[in-house]
XYZ file of C-alpha atoms in Angstrom:
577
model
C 0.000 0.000 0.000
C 1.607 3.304 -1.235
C 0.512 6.477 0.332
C 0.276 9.075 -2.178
C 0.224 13.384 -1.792
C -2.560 15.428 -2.905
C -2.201 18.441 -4.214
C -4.666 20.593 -2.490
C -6.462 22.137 -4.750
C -8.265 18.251 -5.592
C -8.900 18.393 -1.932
C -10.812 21.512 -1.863
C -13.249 19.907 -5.125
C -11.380 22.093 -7.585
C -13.057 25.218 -5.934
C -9.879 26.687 -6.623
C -8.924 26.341 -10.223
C -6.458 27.943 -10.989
C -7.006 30.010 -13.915
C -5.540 32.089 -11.761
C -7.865 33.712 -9.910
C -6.605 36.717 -7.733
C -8.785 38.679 -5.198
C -9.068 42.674 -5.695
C -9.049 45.679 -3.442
C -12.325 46.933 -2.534
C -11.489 49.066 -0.403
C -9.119 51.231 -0.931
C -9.257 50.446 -4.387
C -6.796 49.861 -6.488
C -5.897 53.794 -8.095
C -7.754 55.351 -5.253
C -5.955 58.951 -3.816
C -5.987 60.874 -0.861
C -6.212 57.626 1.336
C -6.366 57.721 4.977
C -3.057 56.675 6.865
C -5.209 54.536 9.137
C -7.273 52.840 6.866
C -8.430 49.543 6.971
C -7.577 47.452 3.652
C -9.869 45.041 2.218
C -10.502 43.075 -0.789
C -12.802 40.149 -2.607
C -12.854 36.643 -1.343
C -11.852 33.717 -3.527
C -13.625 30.946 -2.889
C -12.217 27.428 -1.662
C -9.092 29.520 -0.779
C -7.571 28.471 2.622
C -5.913 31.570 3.477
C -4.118 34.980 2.351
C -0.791 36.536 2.921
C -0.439 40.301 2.780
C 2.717 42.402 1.990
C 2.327 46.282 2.278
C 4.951 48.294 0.193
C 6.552 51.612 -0.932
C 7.722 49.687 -4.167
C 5.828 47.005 -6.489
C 6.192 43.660 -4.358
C 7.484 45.256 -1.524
C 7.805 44.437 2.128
C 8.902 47.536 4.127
C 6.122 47.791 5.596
C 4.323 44.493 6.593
C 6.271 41.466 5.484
C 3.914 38.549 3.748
C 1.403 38.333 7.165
C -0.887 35.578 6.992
C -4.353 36.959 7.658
C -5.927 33.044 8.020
C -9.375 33.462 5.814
C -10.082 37.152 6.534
C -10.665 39.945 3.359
C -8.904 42.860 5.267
C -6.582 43.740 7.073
C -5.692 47.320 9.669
C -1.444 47.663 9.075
C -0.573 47.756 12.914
C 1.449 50.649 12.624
C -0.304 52.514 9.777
C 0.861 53.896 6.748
C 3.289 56.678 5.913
C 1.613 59.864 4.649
C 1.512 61.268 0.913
C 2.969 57.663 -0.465
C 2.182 55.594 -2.868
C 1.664 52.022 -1.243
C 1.535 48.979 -2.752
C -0.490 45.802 -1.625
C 0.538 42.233 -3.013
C -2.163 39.433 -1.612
C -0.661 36.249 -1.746
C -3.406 32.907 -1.734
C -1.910 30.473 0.517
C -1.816 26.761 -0.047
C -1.239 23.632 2.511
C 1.057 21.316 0.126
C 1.150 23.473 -3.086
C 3.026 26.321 -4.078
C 1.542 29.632 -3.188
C 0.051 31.733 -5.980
C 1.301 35.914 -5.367
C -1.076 38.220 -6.701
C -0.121 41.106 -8.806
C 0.699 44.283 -6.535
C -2.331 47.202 -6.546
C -1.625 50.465 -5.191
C -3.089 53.438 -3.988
C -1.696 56.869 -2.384
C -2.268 58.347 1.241
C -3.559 61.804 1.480
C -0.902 64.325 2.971
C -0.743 64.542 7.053
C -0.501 68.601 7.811
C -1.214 67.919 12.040
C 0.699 66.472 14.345
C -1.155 63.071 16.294
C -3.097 62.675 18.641
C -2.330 61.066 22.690
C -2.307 57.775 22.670
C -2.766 55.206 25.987
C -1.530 51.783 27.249
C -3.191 48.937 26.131
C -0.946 46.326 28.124
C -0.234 46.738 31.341
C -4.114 48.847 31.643
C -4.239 51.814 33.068
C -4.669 51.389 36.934
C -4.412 47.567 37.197
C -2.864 45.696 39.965
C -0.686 42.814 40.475
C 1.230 43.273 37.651
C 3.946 41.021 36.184
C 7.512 42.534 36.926
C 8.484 41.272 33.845
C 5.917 42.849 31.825
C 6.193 44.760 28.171
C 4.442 48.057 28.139
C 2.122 48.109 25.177
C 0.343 50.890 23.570
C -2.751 51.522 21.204
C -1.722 53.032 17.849
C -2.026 56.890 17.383
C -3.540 57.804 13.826
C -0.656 59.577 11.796
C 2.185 59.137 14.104
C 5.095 58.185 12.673
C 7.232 57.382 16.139
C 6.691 57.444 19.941
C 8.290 58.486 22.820
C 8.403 56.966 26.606
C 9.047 57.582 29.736
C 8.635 54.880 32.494
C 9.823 56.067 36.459
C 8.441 55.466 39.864
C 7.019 58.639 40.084
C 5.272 61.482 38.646
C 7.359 62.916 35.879
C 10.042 61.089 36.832
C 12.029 58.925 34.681
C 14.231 57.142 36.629
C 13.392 53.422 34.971
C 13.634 54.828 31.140
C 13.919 58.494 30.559
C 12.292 59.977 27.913
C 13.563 58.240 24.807
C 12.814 57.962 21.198
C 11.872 54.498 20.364
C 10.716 54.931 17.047
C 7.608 53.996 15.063
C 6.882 50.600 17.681
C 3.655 49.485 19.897
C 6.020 48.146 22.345
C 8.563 48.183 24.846
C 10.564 45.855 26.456
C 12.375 47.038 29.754
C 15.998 46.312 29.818
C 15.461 45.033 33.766
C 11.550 44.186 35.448
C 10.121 46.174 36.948
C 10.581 46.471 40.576
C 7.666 44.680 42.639
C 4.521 45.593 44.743
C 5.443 49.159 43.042
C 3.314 52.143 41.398
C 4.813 52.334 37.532
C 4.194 55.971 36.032
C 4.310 55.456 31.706
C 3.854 59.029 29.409
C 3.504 57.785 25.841
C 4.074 60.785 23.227
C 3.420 60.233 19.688
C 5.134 62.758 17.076
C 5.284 62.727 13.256
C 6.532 65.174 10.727
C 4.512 67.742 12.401
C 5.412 67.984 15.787
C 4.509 65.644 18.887
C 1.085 64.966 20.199
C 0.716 68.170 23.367
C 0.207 67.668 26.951
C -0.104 63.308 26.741
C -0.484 62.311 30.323
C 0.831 59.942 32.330
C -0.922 56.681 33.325
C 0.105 54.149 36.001
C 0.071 50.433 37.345
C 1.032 48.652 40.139
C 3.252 45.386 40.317
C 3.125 42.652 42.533
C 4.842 39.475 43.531
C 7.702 38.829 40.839
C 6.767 35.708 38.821
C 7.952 34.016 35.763
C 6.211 33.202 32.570
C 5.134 29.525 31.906
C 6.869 27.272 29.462
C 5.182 26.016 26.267
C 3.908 22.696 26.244
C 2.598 19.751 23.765
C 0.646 16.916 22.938
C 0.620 13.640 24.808
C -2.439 11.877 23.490
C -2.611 12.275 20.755
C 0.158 13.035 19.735
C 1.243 15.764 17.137
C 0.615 14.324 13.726
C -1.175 11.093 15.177
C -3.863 9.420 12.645
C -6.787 7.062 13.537
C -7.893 9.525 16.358
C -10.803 8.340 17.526
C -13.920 10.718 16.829
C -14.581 11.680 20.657
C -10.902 11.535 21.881
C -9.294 12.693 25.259
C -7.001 15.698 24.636
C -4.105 15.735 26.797
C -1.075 17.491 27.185
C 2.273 17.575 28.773
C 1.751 19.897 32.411
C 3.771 22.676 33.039
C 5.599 24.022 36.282
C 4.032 27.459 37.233
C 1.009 26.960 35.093
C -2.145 27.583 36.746
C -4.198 27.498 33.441
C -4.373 26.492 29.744
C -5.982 28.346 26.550
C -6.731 25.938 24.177
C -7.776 26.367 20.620
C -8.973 23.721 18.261
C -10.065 24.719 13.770
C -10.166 22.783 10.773
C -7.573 24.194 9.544
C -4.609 26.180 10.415
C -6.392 29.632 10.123
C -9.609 29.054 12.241
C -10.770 28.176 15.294
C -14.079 26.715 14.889
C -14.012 23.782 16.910
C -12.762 25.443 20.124
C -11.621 28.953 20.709
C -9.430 30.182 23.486
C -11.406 28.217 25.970
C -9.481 27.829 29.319
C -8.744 25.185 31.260
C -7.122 24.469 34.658
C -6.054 21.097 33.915
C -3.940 19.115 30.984
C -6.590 17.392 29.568
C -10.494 17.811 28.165
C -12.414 15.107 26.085
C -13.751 16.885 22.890
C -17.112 14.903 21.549
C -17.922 14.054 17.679
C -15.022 15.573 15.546
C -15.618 15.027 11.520
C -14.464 11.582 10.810
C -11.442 11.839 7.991
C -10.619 15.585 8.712
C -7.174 16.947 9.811
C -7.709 18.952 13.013
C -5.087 22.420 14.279
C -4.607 22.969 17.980
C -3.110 25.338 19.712
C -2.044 25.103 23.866
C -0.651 28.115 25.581
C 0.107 27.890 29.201
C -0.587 30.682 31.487
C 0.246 32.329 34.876
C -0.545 35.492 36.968
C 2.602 36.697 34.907
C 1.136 35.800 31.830
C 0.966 33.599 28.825
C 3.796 31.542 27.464
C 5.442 33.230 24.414
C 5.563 31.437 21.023
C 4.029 28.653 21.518
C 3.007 26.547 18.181
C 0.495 24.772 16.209
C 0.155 21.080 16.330
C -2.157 18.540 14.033
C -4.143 15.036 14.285
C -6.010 13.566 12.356
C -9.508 11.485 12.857
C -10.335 7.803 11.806
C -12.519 5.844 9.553
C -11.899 6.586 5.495
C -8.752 6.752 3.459
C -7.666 10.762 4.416
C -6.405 13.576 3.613
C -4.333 13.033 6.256
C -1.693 15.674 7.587
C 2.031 14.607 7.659
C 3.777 17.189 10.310
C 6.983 15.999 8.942
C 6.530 17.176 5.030
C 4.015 19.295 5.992
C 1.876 18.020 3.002
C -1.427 16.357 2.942
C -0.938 12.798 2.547
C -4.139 10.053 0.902
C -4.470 6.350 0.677
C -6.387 6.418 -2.009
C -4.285 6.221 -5.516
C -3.570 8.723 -7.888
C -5.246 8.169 -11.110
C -4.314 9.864 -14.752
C -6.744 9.003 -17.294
C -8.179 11.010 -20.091
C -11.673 12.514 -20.616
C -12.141 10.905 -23.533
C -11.021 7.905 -25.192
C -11.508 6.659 -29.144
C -11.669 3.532 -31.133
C -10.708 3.150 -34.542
C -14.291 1.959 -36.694
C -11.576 -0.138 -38.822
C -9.861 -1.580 -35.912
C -12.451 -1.753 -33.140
C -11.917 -3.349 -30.751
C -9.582 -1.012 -28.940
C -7.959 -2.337 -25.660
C -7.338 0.231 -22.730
C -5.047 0.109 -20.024
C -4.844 1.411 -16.467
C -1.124 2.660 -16.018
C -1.690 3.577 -12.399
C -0.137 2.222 -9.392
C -3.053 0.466 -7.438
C -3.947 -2.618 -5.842
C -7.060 -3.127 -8.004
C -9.542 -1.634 -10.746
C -12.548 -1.882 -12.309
C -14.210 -0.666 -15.170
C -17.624 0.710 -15.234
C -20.374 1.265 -18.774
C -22.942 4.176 -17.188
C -26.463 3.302 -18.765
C -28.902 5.519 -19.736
C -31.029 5.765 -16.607
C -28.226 5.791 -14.776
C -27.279 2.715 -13.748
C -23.666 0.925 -14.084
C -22.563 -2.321 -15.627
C -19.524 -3.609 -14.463
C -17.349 -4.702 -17.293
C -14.043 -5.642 -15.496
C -12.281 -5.970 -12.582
C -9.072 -6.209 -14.647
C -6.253 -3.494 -15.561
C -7.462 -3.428 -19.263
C -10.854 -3.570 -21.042
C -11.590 -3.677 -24.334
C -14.149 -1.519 -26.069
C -16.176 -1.182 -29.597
C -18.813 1.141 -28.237
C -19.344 4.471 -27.764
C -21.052 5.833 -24.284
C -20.212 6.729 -21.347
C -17.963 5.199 -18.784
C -16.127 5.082 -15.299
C -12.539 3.960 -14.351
C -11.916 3.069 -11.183
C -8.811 2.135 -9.348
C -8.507 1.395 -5.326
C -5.614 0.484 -2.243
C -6.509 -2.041 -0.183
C -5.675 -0.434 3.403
C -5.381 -2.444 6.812
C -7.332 -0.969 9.187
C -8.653 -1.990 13.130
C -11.693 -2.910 11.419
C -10.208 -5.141 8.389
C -8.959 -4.002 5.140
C -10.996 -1.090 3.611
C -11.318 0.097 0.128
C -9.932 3.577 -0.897
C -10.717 4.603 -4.235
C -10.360 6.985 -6.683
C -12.410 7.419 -9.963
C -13.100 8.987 -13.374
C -15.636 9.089 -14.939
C -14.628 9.192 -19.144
C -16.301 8.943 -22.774
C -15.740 6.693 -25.937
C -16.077 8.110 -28.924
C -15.945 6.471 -32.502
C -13.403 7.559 -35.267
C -12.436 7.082 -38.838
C -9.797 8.178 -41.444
C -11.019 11.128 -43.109
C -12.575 10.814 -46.969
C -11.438 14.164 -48.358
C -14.728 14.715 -51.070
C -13.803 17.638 -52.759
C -11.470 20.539 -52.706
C -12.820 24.025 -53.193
C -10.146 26.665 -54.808
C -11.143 30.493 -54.926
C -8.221 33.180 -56.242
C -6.618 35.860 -54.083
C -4.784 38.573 -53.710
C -2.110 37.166 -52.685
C -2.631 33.481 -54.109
C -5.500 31.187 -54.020
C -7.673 30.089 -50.683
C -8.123 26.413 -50.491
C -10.823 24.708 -48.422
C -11.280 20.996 -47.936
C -14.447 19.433 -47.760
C -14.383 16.187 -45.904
C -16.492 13.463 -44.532
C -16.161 10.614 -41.490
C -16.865 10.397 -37.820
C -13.606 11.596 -36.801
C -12.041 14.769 -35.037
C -9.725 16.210 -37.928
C -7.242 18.678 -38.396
C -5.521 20.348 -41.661
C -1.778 20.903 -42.751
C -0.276 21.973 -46.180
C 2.566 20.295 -47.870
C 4.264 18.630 -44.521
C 2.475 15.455 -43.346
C 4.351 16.579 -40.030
C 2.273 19.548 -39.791
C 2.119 21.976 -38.396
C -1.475 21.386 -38.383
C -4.529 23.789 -37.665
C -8.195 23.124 -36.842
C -9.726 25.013 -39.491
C -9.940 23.404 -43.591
C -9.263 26.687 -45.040
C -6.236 28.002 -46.255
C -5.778 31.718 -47.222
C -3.523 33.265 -49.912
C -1.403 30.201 -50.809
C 0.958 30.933 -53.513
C 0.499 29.233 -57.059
C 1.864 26.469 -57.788
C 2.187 22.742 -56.387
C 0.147 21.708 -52.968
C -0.721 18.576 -51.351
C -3.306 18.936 -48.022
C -3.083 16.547 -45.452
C -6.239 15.867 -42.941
C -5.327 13.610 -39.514
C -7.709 11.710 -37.662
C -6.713 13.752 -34.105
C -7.913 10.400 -32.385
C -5.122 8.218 -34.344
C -7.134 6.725 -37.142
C -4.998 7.374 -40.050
C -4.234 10.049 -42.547
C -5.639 11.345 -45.795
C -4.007 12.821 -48.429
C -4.575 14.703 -51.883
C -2.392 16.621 -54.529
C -4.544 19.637 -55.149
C -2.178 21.827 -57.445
C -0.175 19.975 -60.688
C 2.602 20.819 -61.982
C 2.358 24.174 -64.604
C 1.464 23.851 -67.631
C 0.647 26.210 -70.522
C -0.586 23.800 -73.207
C -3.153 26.130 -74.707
C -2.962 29.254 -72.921
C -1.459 32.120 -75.006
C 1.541 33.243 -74.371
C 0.564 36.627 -75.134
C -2.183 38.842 -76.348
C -2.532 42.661 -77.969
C -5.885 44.173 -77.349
C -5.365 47.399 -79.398
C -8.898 47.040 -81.255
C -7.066 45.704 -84.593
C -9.248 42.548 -84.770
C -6.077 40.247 -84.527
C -5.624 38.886 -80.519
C -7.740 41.337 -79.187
C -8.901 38.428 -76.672
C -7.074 36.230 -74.325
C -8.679 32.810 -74.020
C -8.001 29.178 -73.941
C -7.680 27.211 -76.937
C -7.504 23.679 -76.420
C -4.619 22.082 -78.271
C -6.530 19.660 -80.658
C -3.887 16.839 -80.708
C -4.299 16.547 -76.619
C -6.497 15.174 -74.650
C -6.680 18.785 -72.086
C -9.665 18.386 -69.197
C -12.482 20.082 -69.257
C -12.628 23.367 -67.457
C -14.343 24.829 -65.097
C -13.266 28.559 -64.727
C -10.172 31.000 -65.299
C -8.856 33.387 -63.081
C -6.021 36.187 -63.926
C -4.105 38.168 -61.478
C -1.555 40.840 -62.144
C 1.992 40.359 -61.503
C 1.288 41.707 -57.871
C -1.342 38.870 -57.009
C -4.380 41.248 -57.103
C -7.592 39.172 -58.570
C -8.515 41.052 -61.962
C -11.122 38.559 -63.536
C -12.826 35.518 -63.592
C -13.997 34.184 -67.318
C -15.663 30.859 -68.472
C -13.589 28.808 -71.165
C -16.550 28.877 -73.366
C -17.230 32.731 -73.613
C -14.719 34.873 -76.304
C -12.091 35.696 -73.380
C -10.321 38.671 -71.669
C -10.439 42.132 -73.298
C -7.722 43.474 -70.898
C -9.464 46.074 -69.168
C -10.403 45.940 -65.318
C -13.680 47.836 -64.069
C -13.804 49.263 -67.668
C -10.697 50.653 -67.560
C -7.496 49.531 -69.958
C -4.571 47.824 -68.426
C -1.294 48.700 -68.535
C 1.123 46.473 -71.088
C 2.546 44.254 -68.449
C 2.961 40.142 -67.437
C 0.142 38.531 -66.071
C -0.987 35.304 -64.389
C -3.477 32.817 -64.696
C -4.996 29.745 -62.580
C -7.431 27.348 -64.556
C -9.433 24.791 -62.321
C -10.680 21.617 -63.982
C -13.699 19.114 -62.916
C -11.114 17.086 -61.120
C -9.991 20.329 -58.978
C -6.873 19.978 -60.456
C -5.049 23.601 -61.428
C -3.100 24.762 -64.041
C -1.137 27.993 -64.488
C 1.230 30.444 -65.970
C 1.403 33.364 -67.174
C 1.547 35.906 -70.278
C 2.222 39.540 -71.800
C -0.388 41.957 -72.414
C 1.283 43.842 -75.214
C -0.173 47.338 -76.519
């Protein structure tokens, strides 16, 4: 039994398909001006998409300002620390894929409107103002000021006093991390001062907290049972994971996939372990554990996998990080032919499986099956399905895990070419094949090899010498005619002087009475240039010389004669005056 990869996009159903389709900006939209620094950027879902990845730029593609963030299945997205005023910005979405490689959106842009004020006060968003016990160890976090382009802070353990961190640039950041904790059981004062390009934000004030007992933040833990990556996971399992010193509670978050938390979210437990009832059977499952103290949570703690019983996957592989199926990977056509002149035709599975079958879909819907064999042979047309399976050991015996196709058989012959039409040009003559059969065909000129087109015309081939070639596209053979012989001029004056003197006033055809000339159809004379001039019938008097009722010049000109059998004969001659 060989475990094969997916690519994703058959797991999704082919929601996805790749034609590429690429969400746009809604909002701002792509073009748009005078754009808000704090705006909130948004665009159009694409459906059966997992996930998006957003880069924010001051150059096509570019990164400067938020580096490829994965946004999970959300359609906007707030830049944490704004944009920069009176730039042109440029947002490249990215549509992320488990197993596949992602597909990067082209970049659309907009430009901010010009900031003429300095920002407004910000205020602390972690530790709150006021709050108690605080972790000694704590990072002082702030809310984001509209327009400012950098902050300033001062932390002390008084009133304007700055004895912890004086007042210090620390640049366009949310955060801070103290070089030392913070002392504990102690008042912390914080003044946060956001400036741009216009001056500072005026008269900020300070806010305050108060630490308590130094503690430590908890380690991040992992999964026990089951473990991460685990398959066969029973549908109502016990969730359990390894317990941490100095961790007096768990947040625990459980999605479908790596972006969502629809099964549990950020529930909180003061144990290790929690039974979670009816998960999807066949269905990869993302969790998340983050141990937690009266200092805090544990920091960087990741994602781990399982995945449920019963069926032949997707499964996720932790290792590869790809999805992994027991089911086979089939590669069969849509639609197969046979050959009328060589029917039966014989068809066989080239795919790696440990059995197939092959299905005839009747009218009302019902199957026949035809054979359990690699090959089956056909000789009518309808409409079938292929199917090849694993055999997969399993707690509850060996199980079946397919794949399928469903495909059609068409009939097809070597083409019978019936006639070939010829019509002059002015650039040569346009040839169009007239054929018959129950095959798909296609057309080349003068090179069995091709190349070949789909259409039987032909437009402004030069005189002289063709053969057409029509293939059966489904492999049943190849047809063949000369359409063009070789010149000749048997007949055809070489010249003619239509000066009104009664002697070869007329060009015409005079069959040679000692040869045995076809009969033909039509005449058609071009000037030296390949510009169409007239058409005459071998039976009237001929060509005067004159085009829309107007004399020719004395000059050489050409002529193409088509017979009953389509066959074509030309040259040329002198118009003399």
């Amino acid at each position: 039994m060989q475990k094969n990869l997916l690519n994703l996009s058959f797991l999704l159903l082919g929601l996805f398909s790749y034609a590429q389709q690429c969400p746009i900006l809604t909002a701002p939209i792509n073009g748009a001006l005078n754009v808000p620094v704090d705006a909130t950027i948004s665009w159009t879902p694409v459906d059966g998409v997992p996930g998006y990845l957003i880069s924010v730029g001051t150059t096509v593609g570019g990164t400067d300002i938020v580096n490829n963030r994965a946004v999970g299945s959300a359609t906007s997205f707030t830049p944490p620390l704004g944009l920069p005023d009176n730039t042109q910005i440029y947002i490249t979405l990215t549509i992320f894929f488990f197993n596949s490689s992602n597909v990067v959106c082209a970049s659309q842009s907009f430009r901010t409107l010009d900031v003429t004020t300095p920002p407004l006060c910000t205020n602390l968003r972690t530790p709150l103002a006021n709050a108690i016990n605080v972790n000694g160890g704590a990072n002082i976090v702030w809310n984001q000021a509209p327009t400012a382009t950098g902050y300033r802070i001062r932390i002390g353990t008084l009133p304007g006093l700055g004895d912890i961190f004086p007042d210090t640039d620390v640049g366009n950041a949310l955060s801070y991390n103290p070089p030392t904790d913070f002392p504990p059981n102690t008042t912390i004062f914080v003044r946060i001062t956001p400036y741009n390009e216009n001056g500072a934000a005026s008269n900020c004030s300070e806010e305050n907290f108060t630490t308590g007992t130094l503690a430590s933040l908890p380690d991040c833990t992992f999964l026990i049972s089951p473990v991460n990556g685990a398959i066969n996971v029973p549908l109502t399992p016990l969730i359990e994971w390894n317990m941490v010193p100095g961790a007096t509670s768990y947040r625990v978050s459980i999605g479908s996939s790596p972006f969502v938390e629809d099964i549990l979210s950020n529930a909180i437990f003061s144990t290790n372990s929690t039974f979670v009832l009816d998960f999807e059977p066949n269905r990869t499952f993302f969790i998340t554990i983050v141990p937690r103290n009266s200092a805090g949570e544990a920091i960087g703690c990741g994602q781990e996998s399982f995945s449920t019983q019963l069926g032949c996957g997707p499964y996720f592989d932790p290792v590869s990080g790809a999805l992994v199926t027991l089911s086979p990977i089939i590669n069969f056509p849509d639609t197969v032919s046979f050959c009328e002149n060589e029917a039966p035709l014989t068809v066989t599975s080239e795919d790696v499986a440990d059995g197939y079958r092959w299905f005839r879909i009747n009218d009302n819907g019902s199957e026949t099956l035809l054979s359990a064999m690699a090959a089956l042979s056909l000789n009518e047309t309808g409409t079938y399905r292929y199917e090849a399976f694993n055999a997969v050991p399993s707690s509850f015996g060996a199980i079946e895990c397919p794949a399928t196709k469903e495909f059609t058989v068409v009939s097809s012959e070597i083409a019978t070419i019936r006639s070939i039409d010829l019509r002059g040009q002015a650039e040569g003559v346009q040839i169009t094949v007239v054929t018959s059969g129950l095959g798909d065909y296609e057309f080349a000129l003068d090179d069995r090899d091709g190349p070949y087109q789909n259409s039987n015309i032909f437009d402004n081939v030069p005189l002289g010498t063709h053969t057409v070639f029509v293939r059966d596209k489904n492999g049943c053979g190849l047809a063949e005619r000369t359409i063009i012989q070789d010149l000749t001029a048997e007949g055809f004056p070489k010249f003619f002087t239509p000066n009104g003197d009664g002697i070869n006033d007329l060009w015409q055809f005079i069959p040679p009475p000692e040869l045995n000339v076809p009969t033909l159809l039509y005449i058609h004379i071009f000037n030296r240039f390949g510009l169409f001039i007239k058409q005459i019938d071998p039976t009237s008097q001929g060509w005067d010389g004159t085009f829309n009722g107007r004399s020719l010049p004395a000059s050489d000109y050409w002529f193409m004669a088509i017979d009953i059998s389509n066959n074509v004969f030309q040259g040329h001659f002198t118009l003399k005056r």
